[in-house]
Tab-separated table of C-alpha atoms in Angstrom:
chain	number	residue	atom	x	y	z
A	252	UNK	CA	0.003	0.006	-0.008
A	253	UNK	CA	1.176	3.498	-0.719
A	254	UNK	CA	-0.226	5.110	2.390
A	255	UNK	CA	-2.131	3.971	5.436
A	256	UNK	CA	-5.885	4.112	5.155
A	257	UNK	CA	-7.738	6.214	7.638
A	258	UNK	CA	-10.097	4.317	9.942
A	259	UNK	CA	-13.096	6.145	8.429
A	260	UNK	CA	-12.281	5.023	4.873
A	261	UNK	CA	-14.979	2.979	3.180
A	262	UNK	CA	-14.195	-0.681	2.632
A	263	UNK	CA	-15.680	-1.249	-0.819
A	264	UNK	CA	-12.854	-1.508	-3.334
A	265	UNK	CA	-13.914	1.247	-5.691
A	266	UNK	CA	-14.311	3.699	-2.793
A	267	UNK	CA	-10.822	2.746	-1.611
A	268	UNK	CA	-9.539	3.403	-5.147
A	269	UNK	CA	-11.146	6.846	-5.068
A	270	UNK	CA	-9.550	7.527	-1.668
A	271	UNK	CA	-6.191	6.569	-3.161
A	272	UNK	CA	-6.816	8.804	-6.193
A	273	UNK	CA	-7.522	11.755	-3.903
A	274	UNK	CA	-4.223	11.031	-2.051
A	275	UNK	CA	-2.450	11.131	-5.426
A	276	UNK	CA	-3.982	14.541	-6.188
A	277	UNK	CA	-2.954	15.813	-2.740
A	278	UNK	CA	0.619	14.767	-3.583
A	279	UNK	CA	0.540	16.489	-6.983
A	280	UNK	CA	0.180	13.230	-8.926
A	281	UNK	CA	-2.521	12.558	-11.532
A	282	UNK	CA	-5.447	11.330	-9.419
A	283	UNK	CA	-5.678	7.638	-10.194
A	284	UNK	CA	-6.118	4.966	-7.554
A	285	UNK	CA	-6.170	1.181	-7.787
A	286	UNK	CA	-7.159	-1.665	-5.483
A	287	UNK	CA	-6.656	-5.417	-5.888
A	288	UNK	CA	-9.003	-7.835	-4.145
A	289	UNK	CA	-9.116	-11.608	-3.853
A	290	UNK	CA	-11.886	-13.516	-2.100
A	291	UNK	CA	-13.141	-10.302	-0.525
A	292	UNK	CA	-9.749	-9.437	0.982
A	293	UNK	CA	-7.916	-6.264	-0.021
A	294	UNK	CA	-4.451	-7.268	-1.178
A	295	UNK	CA	-3.207	-3.819	-2.187
A	296	UNK	CA	-4.155	-0.178	-2.527
A	297	UNK	CA	-2.025	2.187	-4.595
A	298	UNK	CA	-2.083	5.525	-6.331
A	299	UNK	CA	-0.116	7.148	-9.129
A	300	UNK	CA	3.443	8.002	-8.065
A	301	UNK	CA	5.551	8.555	-11.215
A	302	UNK	CA	6.656	12.024	-10.137
A	303	UNK	CA	7.487	11.064	-6.551
A	304	UNK	CA	9.344	7.909	-7.567
A	305	UNK	CA	10.853	9.400	-10.727
A	306	UNK	CA	9.515	6.329	-12.500
A	307	UNK	CA	7.261	6.560	-15.553
A	308	UNK	CA	5.952	3.047	-14.830
A	309	UNK	CA	4.732	3.962	-11.319
A	310	UNK	CA	1.065	4.015	-12.328
A	311	UNK	CA	-1.487	3.048	-9.694
A	312	UNK	CA	-2.231	-0.267	-11.401
A	313	UNK	CA	1.435	-1.269	-11.653
A	314	UNK	CA	2.114	-0.398	-8.020
A	315	UNK	CA	-1.012	-2.268	-6.920
A	316	UNK	CA	0.000	-5.313	-8.970
A	317	UNK	CA	3.514	-5.296	-7.472
A	318	UNK	CA	2.170	-5.009	-3.931
A	319	UNK	CA	-0.469	-7.706	-4.446
A	320	UNK	CA	2.104	-10.096	-5.922
A	321	UNK	CA	4.335	-9.476	-2.912
A	322	UNK	CA	1.398	-9.999	-0.548
A	323	UNK	CA	0.600	-13.430	-1.951
A	324	UNK	CA	4.210	-14.290	-2.947
A	325	UNK	CA	3.312	-15.066	-6.556
A	326	UNK	CA	3.749	-13.340	-9.921
A	327	UNK	CA	0.246	-14.304	-10.970
A	328	UNK	CA	-2.880	-12.770	-9.483
A	329	UNK	CA	-5.268	-15.552	-10.443
A	330	UNK	CA	-8.696	-15.026	-8.938
A	331	UNK	CA	-7.970	-11.363	-8.236
A	332	UNK	CA	-9.991	-8.337	-9.282
A	333	UNK	CA	-8.653	-4.846	-9.991
A	334	UNK	CA	-10.629	-1.708	-9.261
A	335	UNK	CA	-9.235	1.503	-10.754
A	336	UNK	CA	-10.525	5.037	-11.176
A	337	UNK	CA	-9.428	5.432	-14.817
A	338	UNK	CA	-9.359	3.137	-17.825
A	339	UNK	CA	-5.934	1.448	-17.785
A	340	UNK	CA	-3.343	2.636	-20.301
A	341	UNK	CA	-1.726	0.145	-22.703
A	342	UNK	CA	1.235	-0.445	-20.364
A	343	UNK	CA	-1.053	-1.220	-17.429
A	344	UNK	CA	-3.330	-3.361	-19.590
A	345	UNK	CA	-0.307	-5.435	-20.569
A	346	UNK	CA	0.693	-5.886	-16.927
A	347	UNK	CA	-2.911	-6.800	-16.028
A	348	UNK	CA	-2.837	-9.504	-18.709
A	349	UNK	CA	0.537	-10.874	-17.612
A	350	UNK	CA	-0.617	-10.936	-13.981
A	351	UNK	CA	-3.678	-12.951	-15.022
A	352	UNK	CA	-6.091	-10.665	-13.193
A	353	UNK	CA	-9.613	-12.065	-13.395
A	354	UNK	CA	-11.696	-8.873	-13.655
A	355	UNK	CA	-11.049	-5.176	-14.160
A	356	UNK	CA	-13.543	-2.594	-12.923
A	357	UNK	CA	-12.811	0.997	-13.882
A	358	UNK	CA	-14.498	4.346	-13.494
A	359	UNK	CA	-13.696	6.979	-16.143
A	360	UNK	CA	-13.054	6.189	-19.761
A	361	UNK	CA	-9.796	7.553	-21.186
A	362	UNK	CA	-10.295	8.283	-24.895
A	363	UNK	CA	-6.796	9.764	-25.211
A	364	UNK	CA	-4.616	7.370	-23.175
A	365	UNK	CA	-6.728	4.304	-22.524
A	366	UNK	CA	-5.688	0.878	-23.699
A	367	UNK	CA	-8.782	-1.182	-22.912
A	368	UNK	CA	-11.833	0.465	-24.524
A	369	UNK	CA	-9.726	2.972	-26.499
A	370	UNK	CA	-6.415	3.030	-28.326
A	371	UNK	CA	-4.889	-0.398	-28.868
A	372	UNK	CA	-7.636	-2.279	-26.967
A	373	UNK	CA	-4.994	-4.614	-25.594
A	374	UNK	CA	-7.351	-7.323	-24.380
A	375	UNK	CA	-8.940	-7.666	-27.833
A	376	UNK	CA	-5.652	-8.400	-29.599
A	377	UNK	CA	-4.915	-11.945	-30.762
A	378	UNK	CA	-1.483	-11.672	-29.122
A	379	UNK	CA	-3.032	-11.043	-25.672
A	380	UNK	CA	-2.328	-14.120	-23.549
A	381	UNK	CA	-5.045	-13.436	-20.965
A	382	UNK	CA	-8.034	-11.142	-21.256
A	383	UNK	CA	-9.855	-10.312	-18.014
A	384	UNK	CA	-13.517	-9.538	-17.803
A	385	UNK	CA	-13.850	-5.757	-18.062
A	386	UNK	CA	-16.515	-3.500	-16.554
A	387	UNK	CA	-16.130	0.193	-17.254
A	388	UNK	CA	-17.944	3.415	-16.513
A	389	UNK	CA	-18.526	2.775	-12.800
A	390	UNK	CA	-18.890	6.114	-10.985
A	391	UNK	CA	-17.589	7.648	-14.186
A	392	UNK	CA	-18.862	11.181	-13.495
A	393	UNK	CA	-17.145	11.241	-10.108
A	394	UNK	CA	-13.839	10.109	-11.596
A	395	UNK	CA	-14.087	12.532	-14.504
A	396	UNK	CA	-14.754	15.401	-12.112
A	397	UNK	CA	-11.749	14.450	-9.967
A	398	UNK	CA	-9.491	14.422	-13.012
A	399	UNK	CA	-10.948	17.588	-14.560
A	400	UNK	CA	-10.616	19.523	-11.266
A	401	UNK	CA	-7.032	18.342	-10.814
A	402	UNK	CA	-5.933	19.517	-14.258
A	403	UNK	CA	-7.903	22.777	-13.981
A	404	UNK	CA	-6.182	23.538	-10.666
A	405	UNK	CA	-2.772	22.747	-12.192
A	406	UNK	CA	-3.433	25.148	-15.087
A	407	UNK	CA	-4.635	27.916	-12.763
A	408	UNK	CA	-1.919	27.371	-10.149
């Protein structure tokens, strides 16, 4: 996990992902949060940290995958579900496939940088080794507002 969760934080995975996204925004990172769950247990919670870590691969999904793999001591996340506040980019979609994540639930669509419903549509390619079930548009307006406000504040600041 990137940061401890406050005791008042909701326990449903998408709400935890939104909490993580807000932490990212507070730290000056693009507000994206991700949570990995297996059998109802939270394995990891992460948020974007490329600026803080000086690592272009430090997207919320990648950090959550790394932490979940460490938590279960396996490179495969079979039976795990990922909840994320933004449609995964192509890099993250590739990692999701390699990790064998069962389902991906995401909030906002990303027409410019997405890799699942937009762009290369990684999971639809014949070269994709594992395609998870995908459910998009969950709490989309909330996620879009979070992102829009973040970028507006950055432009005005």
